[in-house]
Coordinates of C-alpha atoms in Angstrom, one line a residue:
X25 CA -175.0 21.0 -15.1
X26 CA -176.2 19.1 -12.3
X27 CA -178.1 16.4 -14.7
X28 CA -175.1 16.1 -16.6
X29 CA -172.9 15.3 -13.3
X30 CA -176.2 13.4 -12.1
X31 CA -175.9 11.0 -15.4
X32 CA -172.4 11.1 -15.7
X33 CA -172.2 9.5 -12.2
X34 CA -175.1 6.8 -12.9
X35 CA -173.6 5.9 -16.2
X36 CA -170.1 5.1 -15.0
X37 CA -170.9 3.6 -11.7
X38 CA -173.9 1.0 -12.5
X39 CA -173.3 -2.8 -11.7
X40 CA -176.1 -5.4 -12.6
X41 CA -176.2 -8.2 -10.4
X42 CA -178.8 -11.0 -11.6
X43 CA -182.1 -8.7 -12.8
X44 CA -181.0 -6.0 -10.6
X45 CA -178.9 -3.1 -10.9
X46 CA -177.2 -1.8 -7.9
X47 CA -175.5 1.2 -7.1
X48 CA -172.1 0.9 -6.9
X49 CA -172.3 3.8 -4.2
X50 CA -173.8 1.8 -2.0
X51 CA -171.5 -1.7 -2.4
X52 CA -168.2 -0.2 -0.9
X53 CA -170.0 0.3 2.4
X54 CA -171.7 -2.8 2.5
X55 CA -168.5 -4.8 1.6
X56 CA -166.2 -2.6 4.6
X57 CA -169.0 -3.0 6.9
X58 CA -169.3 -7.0 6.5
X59 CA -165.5 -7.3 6.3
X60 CA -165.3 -5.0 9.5
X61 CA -167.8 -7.5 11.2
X62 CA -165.7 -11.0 9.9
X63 CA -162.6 -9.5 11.0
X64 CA -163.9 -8.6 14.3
X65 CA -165.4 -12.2 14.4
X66 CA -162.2 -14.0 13.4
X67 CA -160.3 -12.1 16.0
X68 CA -162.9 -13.0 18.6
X69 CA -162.5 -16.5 17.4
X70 CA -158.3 -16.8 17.4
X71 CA -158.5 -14.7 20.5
X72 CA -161.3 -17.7 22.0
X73 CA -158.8 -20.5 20.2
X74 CA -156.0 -18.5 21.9
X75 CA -157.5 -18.9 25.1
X76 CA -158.1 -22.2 24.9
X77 CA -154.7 -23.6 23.8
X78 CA -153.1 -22.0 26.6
X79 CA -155.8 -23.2 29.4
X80 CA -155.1 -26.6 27.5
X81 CA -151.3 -26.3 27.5
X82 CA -151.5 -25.1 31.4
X83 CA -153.8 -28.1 32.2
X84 CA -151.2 -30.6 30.0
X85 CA -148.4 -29.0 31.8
X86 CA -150.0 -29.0 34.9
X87 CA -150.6 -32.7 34.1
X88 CA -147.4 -33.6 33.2
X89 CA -146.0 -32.1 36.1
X90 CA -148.1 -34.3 38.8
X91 CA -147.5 -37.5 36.7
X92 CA -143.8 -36.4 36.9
X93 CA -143.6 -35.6 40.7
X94 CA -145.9 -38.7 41.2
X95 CA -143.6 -40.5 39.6
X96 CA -140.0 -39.1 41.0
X97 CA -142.1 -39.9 44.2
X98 CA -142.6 -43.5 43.7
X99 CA -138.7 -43.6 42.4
X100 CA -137.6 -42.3 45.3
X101 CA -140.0 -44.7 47.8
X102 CA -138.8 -47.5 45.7
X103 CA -134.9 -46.8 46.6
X104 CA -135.3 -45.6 49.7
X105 CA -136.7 -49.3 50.6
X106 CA -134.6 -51.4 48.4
X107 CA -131.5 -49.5 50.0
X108 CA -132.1 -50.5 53.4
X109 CA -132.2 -54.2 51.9
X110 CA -128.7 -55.7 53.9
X111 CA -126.3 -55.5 50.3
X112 CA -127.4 -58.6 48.5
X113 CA -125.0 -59.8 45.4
X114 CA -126.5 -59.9 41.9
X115 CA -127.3 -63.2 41.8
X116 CA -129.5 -62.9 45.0
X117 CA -131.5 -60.6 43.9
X118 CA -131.8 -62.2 41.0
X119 CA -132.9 -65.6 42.9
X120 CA -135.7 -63.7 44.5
X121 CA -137.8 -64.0 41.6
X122 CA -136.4 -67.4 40.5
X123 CA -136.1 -69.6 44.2
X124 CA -139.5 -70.8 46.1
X125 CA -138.7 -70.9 49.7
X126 CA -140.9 -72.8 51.5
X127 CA -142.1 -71.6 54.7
X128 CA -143.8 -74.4 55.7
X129 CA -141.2 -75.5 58.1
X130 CA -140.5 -72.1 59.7
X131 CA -137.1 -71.9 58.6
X132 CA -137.1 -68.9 56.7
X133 CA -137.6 -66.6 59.6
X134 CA -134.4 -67.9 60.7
X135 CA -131.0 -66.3 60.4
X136 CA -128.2 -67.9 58.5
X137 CA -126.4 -67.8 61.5
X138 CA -128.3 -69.4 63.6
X139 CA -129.0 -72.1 61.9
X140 CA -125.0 -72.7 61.4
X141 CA -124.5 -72.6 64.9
X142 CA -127.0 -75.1 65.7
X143 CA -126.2 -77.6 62.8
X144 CA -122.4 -77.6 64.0
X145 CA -123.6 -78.1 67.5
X146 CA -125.9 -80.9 66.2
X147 CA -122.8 -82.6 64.0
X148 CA -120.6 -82.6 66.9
X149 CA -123.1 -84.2 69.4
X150 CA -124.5 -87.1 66.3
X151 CA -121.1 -88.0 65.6
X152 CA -119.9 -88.3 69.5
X153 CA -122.9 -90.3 69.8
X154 CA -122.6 -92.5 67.1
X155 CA -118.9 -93.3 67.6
X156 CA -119.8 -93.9 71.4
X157 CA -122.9 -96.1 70.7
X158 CA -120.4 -98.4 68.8
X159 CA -118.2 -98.8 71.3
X160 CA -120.6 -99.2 73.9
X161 CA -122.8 -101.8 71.6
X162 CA -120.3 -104.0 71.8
X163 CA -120.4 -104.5 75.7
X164 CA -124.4 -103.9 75.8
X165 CA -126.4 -105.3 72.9
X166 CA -129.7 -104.1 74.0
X167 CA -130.6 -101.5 71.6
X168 CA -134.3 -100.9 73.0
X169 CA -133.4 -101.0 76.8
X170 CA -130.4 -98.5 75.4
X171 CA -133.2 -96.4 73.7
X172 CA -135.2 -96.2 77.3
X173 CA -131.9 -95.3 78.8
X174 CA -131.4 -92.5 76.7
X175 CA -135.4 -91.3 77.1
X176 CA -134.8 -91.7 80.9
X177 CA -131.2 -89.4 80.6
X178 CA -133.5 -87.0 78.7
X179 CA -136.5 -86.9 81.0
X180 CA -134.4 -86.4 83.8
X181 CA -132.2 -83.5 82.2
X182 CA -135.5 -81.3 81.4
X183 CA -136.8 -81.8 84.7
X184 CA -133.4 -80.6 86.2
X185 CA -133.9 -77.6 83.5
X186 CA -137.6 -77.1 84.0
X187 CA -137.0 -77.1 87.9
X188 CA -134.1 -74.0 87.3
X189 CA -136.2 -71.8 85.4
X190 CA -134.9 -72.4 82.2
X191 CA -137.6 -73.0 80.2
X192 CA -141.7 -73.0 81.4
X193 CA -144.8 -75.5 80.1
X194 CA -148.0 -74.9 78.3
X195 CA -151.1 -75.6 79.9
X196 CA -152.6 -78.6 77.1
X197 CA -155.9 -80.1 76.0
X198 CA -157.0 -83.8 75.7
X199 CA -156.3 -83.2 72.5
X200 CA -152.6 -81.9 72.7
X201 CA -151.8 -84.4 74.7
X202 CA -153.2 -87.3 72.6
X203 CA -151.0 -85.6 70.1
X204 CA -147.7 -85.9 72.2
X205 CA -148.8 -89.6 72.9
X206 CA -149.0 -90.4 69.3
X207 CA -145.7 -88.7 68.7
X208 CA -144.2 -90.7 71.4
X209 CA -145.5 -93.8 69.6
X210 CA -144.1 -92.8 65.9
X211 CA -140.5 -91.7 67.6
X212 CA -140.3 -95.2 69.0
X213 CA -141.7 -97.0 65.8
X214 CA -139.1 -95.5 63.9
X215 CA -136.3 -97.0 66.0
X216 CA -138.3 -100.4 66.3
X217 CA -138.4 -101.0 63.0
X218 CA -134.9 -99.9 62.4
X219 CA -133.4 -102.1 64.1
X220 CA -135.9 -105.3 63.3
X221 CA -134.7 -104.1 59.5
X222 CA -131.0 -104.1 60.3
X223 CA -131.4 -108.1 61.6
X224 CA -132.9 -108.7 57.9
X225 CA -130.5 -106.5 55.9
X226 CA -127.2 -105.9 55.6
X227 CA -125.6 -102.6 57.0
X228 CA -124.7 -101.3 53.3
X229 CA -128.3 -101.7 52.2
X230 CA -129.9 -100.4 55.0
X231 CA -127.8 -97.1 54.7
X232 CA -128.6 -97.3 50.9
X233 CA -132.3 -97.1 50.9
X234 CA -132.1 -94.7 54.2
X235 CA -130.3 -92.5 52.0
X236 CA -133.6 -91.9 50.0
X237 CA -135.2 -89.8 54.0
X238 CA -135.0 -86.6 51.8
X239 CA -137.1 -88.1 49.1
X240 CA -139.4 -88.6 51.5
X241 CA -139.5 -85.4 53.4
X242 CA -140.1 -83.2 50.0
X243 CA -142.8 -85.8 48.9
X244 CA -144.8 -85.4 52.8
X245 CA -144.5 -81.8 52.4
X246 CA -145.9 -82.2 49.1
X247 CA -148.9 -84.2 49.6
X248 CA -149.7 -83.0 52.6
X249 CA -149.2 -79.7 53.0
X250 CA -149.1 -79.0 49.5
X251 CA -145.3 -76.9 49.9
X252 CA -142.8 -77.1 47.1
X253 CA -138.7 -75.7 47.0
X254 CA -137.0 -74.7 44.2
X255 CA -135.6 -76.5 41.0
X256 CA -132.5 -75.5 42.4
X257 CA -133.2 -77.4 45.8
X258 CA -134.4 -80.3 44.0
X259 CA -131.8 -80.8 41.5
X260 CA -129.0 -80.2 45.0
X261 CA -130.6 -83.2 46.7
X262 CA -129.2 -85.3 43.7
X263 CA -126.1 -85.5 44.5
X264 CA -126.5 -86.1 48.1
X265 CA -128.6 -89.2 47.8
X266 CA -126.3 -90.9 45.3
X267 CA -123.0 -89.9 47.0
X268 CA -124.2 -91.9 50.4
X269 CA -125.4 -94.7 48.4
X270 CA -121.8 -95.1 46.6
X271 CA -119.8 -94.7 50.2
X272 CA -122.3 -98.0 51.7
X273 CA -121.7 -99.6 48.7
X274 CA -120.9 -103.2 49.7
X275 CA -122.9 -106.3 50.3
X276 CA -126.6 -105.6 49.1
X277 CA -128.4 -108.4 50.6
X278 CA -131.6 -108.3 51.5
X279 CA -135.2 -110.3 51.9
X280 CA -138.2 -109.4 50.5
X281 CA -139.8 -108.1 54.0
X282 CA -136.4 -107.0 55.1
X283 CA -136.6 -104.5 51.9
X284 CA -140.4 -103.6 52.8
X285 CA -139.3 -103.0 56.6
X286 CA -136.3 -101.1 55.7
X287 CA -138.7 -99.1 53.1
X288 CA -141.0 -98.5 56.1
X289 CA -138.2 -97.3 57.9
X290 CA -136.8 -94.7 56.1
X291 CA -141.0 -93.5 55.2
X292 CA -141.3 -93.1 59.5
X293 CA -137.7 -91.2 60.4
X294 CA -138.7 -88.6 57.3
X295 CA -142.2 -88.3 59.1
X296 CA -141.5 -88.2 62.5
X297 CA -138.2 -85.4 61.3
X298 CA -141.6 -83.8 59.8
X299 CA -143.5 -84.0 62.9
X300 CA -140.7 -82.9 65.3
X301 CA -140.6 -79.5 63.1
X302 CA -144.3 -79.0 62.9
X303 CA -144.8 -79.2 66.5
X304 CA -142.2 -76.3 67.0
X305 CA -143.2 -74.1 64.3
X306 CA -146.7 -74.9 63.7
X307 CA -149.8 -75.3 66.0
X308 CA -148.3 -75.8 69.7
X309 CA -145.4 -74.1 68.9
X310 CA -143.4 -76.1 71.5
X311 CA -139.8 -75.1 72.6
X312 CA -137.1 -77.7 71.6
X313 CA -136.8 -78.5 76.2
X314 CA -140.6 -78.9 76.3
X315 CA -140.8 -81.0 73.8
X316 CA -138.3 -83.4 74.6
X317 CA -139.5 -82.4 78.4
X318 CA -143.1 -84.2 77.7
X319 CA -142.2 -86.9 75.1
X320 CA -139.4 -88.4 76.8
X321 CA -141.4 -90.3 79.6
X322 CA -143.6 -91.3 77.1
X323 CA -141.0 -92.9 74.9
X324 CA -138.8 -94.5 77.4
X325 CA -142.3 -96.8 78.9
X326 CA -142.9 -97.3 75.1
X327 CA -138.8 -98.7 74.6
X328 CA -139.0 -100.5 78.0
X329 CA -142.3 -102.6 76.5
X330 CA -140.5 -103.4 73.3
X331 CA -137.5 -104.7 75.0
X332 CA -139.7 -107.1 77.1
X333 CA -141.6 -107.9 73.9
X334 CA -138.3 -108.7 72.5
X335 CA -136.6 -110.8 75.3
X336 CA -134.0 -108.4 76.2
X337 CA -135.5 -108.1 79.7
X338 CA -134.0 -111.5 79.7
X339 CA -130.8 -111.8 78.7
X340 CA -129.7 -108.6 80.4
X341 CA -127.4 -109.0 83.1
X342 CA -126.5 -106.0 85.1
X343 CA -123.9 -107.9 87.2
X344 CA -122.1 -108.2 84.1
X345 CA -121.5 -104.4 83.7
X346 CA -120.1 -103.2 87.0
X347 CA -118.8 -100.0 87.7
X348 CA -117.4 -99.0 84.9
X349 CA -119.7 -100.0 82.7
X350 CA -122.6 -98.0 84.7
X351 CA -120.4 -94.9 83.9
X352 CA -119.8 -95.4 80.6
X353 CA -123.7 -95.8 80.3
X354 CA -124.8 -92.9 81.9
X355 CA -122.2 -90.8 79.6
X356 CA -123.5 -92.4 77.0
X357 CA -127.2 -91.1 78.0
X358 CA -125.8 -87.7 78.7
X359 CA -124.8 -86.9 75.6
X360 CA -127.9 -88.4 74.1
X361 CA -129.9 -85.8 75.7
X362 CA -127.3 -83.6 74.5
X363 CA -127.9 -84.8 71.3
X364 CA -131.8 -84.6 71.7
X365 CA -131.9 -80.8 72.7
X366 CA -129.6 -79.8 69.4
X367 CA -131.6 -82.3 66.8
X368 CA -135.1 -80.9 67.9
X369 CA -133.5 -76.6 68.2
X370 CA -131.8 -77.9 64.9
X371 CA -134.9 -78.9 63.2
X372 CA -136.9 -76.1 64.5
X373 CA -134.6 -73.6 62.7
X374 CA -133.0 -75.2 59.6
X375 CA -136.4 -77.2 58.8
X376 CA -136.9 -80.7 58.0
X377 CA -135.5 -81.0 54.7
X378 CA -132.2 -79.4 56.0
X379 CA -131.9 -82.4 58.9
X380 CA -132.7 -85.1 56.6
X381 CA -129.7 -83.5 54.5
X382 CA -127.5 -83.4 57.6
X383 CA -128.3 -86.8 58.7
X384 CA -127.4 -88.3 55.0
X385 CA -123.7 -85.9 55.2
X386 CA -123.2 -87.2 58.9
X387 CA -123.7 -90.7 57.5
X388 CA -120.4 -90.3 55.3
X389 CA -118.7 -88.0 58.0
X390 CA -119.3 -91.1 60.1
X391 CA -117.1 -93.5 57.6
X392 CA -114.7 -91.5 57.7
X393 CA -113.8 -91.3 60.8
X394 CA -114.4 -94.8 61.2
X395 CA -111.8 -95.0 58.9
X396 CA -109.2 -92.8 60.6
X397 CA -109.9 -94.3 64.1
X398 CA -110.8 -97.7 63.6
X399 CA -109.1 -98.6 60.3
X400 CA -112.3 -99.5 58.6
X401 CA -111.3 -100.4 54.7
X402 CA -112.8 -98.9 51.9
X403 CA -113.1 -98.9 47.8
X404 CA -112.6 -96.4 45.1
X405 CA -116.5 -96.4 44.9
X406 CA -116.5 -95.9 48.6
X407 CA -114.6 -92.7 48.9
X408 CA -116.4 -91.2 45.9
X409 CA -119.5 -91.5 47.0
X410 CA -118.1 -89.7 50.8
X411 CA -116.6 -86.9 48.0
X412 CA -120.1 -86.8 46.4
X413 CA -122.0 -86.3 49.2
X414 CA -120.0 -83.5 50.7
X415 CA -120.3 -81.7 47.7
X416 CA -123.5 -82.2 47.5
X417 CA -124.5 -81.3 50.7
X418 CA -122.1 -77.7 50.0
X419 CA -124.6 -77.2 47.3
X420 CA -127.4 -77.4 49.3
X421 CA -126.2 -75.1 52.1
X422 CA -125.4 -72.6 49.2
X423 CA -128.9 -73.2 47.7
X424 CA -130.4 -72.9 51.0
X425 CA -128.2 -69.1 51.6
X426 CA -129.5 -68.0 47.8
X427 CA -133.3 -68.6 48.7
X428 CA -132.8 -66.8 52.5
X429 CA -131.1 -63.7 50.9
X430 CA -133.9 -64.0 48.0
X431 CA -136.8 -64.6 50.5
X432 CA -135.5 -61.2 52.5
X433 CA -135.3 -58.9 49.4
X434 CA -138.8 -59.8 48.8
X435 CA -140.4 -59.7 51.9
X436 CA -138.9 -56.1 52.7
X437 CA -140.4 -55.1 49.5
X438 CA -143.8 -56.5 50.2
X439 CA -143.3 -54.4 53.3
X440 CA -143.0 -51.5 51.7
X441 CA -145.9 -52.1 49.3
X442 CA -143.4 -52.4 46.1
X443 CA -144.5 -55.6 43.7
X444 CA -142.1 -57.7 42.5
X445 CA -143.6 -57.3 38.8

């Protein structure tokens, strides 16, 4: 009975696997015994995966959220400081990136404000002056020993200033001074050969070629300090020059070395407007009343050789002026030195560019009132050059009040360590 069950059992349960015959006893509990130990394995490994995907998900998360408060961080600097920005119009802000302000000259350290108060102050006093100075001409044609007069007027106004406080002097070298004295020297030139042009040219040509100072300014500014403006500037200055050439259109006569001297002319008054502003804002940094404090004495013994050179010396007669003439002299000086202080302060905070601009819309301010007072006749050409260049010079200003608002936005982002970019 037992060899029967034995055999019974063998014969119904025998595998063969290859050459050998296994008992299929045994294979059940190998089979549960390696599935036991793959299951196990697997959930060791998913559990392992498991753990892994969340310590990656925390560290992406965890990632994610830095970049994202780093970068709410940086938002927030970034309107914090372009909010405190005064409120700038579109198209400033959008000049900031487009308008080169050059701050060669100083002037963009300078409030709008500031520089209009000044620049009225300077119109008021040029065109006094130059309406006076042709009413005086004709009773005293001595331009030079007028020129020392005014130098005189000027050195004895600072002193009177100087001597009340009102503004103090730096101690200078050899050097500095030999720099004043060579100042001194182009300030005179340019008047010299001014008026030894004017005897060779006539009035209309002489204003015409003057008209081209602005040229000159952005092209010494160029080559030697290497300072550019914007397209916008550039392309304003157009206008300007053109607009004074039609209102002096008229009789262009001129000789050869009257158009050289005239050419020379108009190369010295945009260097020595040049010069003025680069002894304010760069190097000595000179005050507009020290400067015109320590060139004037200098200037008036220069003006006083050049009128000897020239025989006025000789032909003056002060019998011939009397009183009243001495009064109307000495007015005449006081509101050159008036004139003076507000071109130099001018200069120092508008730049040089902005003074040769002023000089060229005085010019045509000047016709016209020459017109109103003294009846002076004019063309159609005339009048629209004196339109042209009051445009022009509207133009400019607005150019000029695009690159300041421009120039702030950016440098109160630098501040704040924001790129433009």
């Amino acid at each position: 009975m037992a060899t029967q069950a034995s055999d019974t059992i063998d014969n119904a349960a025998r595998v063969k696997t290859g050459n050998e015959m296994v008992s299929s006893a045994q294979l059940p509990i190998a089979t549960i015994t390696t599935n036991n130990n793959f299951d196990k394995h697997t959930i060791s490994n998913n559990l392992d995966k498991h753990t892994i995907s969340n310590n990656l998900d925390k560290h992406t998360f965890s990632n994610n959220l830095d970049k994202h408060t780093a970068t709410h961080t940086t938002n927030k600097l970034t309107t914090e400081i372009v909010s405190s920005v005064p409120t700038p119009t579109a198209t400033q802000a959008k000049m900031s990136g487009l308008v080169k302000v050059s701050a060669t000259d100083g002037s963009s350290s300078v409030s709008t404000t500031s520089k209009l108060q000044i620049l009225l102050v300077y119109f008021m006093f040029n065109l006094g002056l130059t309406l006076y100075n042709k009413a005086v001409m004709i009773m005293f044609r001595y331009p030079f020993l007028l020129t020392a007069l005014h130098a005189a007027c000027g050195m004895a106004g600072t002193q009177l200033l100087l001597a009340r406080g009102v503004f103090t002097l730096k101690n200078l070298s050899r050097r500095d001074t030999a720099l004043l004295s060579a100042f001194s020297i182009l300030y005179t030139a340019n008047i010299a050969v001014s008026n030894v042009s004017l005897a060779m040219v006539t009035i209309p040509f002489h204003q015409t070629v003057r008209a081209m100072t602005p040229v000159f300014t952005v092209a010494i500014y160029r080559v030697t300090y290497h300072s550019t403006y914007s397209s916008a500037t550039y392309i304003s200055l157009i206008p300007v020059i053109i607009g004074v050439m039609l209102a002096s259109y008229g009789d262009l006569t001129a000789t050869t070395f009257g158009f050289f001297m005239t050419l020379l002319g108009t190369l010295l008054a945009a260097l020595k407007t040049v010069t003025t502003n680069r002894l304010q804002t760069a190097g000595l940094h000179f005050g507009a009343l020290e400067l015109l404090h320590r060139m004037s004495p200098i200037a008036c013994v220069q003006s006083l050789m050049v009128a000897y050179l020239t025989g006025e010396f000789d032909r003056f007669e002060p019998r011939l002026l009397g009183n009243k003439g001495a009064l109307i002299l000495l007015a005449n000086g006081i509101i050159a030195f008036g004139l003076n202080m507000a071109s130099f302060e001018a200069n120092k905070r508008s730049g040089a560019l902005t003074m040769t601009i002023a000089a060229n819309v005085k010019q045509v301010l000047t016709v016209v009132l020459s017109v109103l007072i003294w009846h002076d006749p004019i063309g159609a050409m005339n009048a629209c050059g004196i339109v042209l260049t009051l445009v022009g010079g509207l133009w400019y200003g607005r150019v000029e009040l695009r690159g300041k608002a421009g120039k702030t936005i950016e440098s109160r982002m630098e501040e704040g360590g924001i790129s433009k970019a």
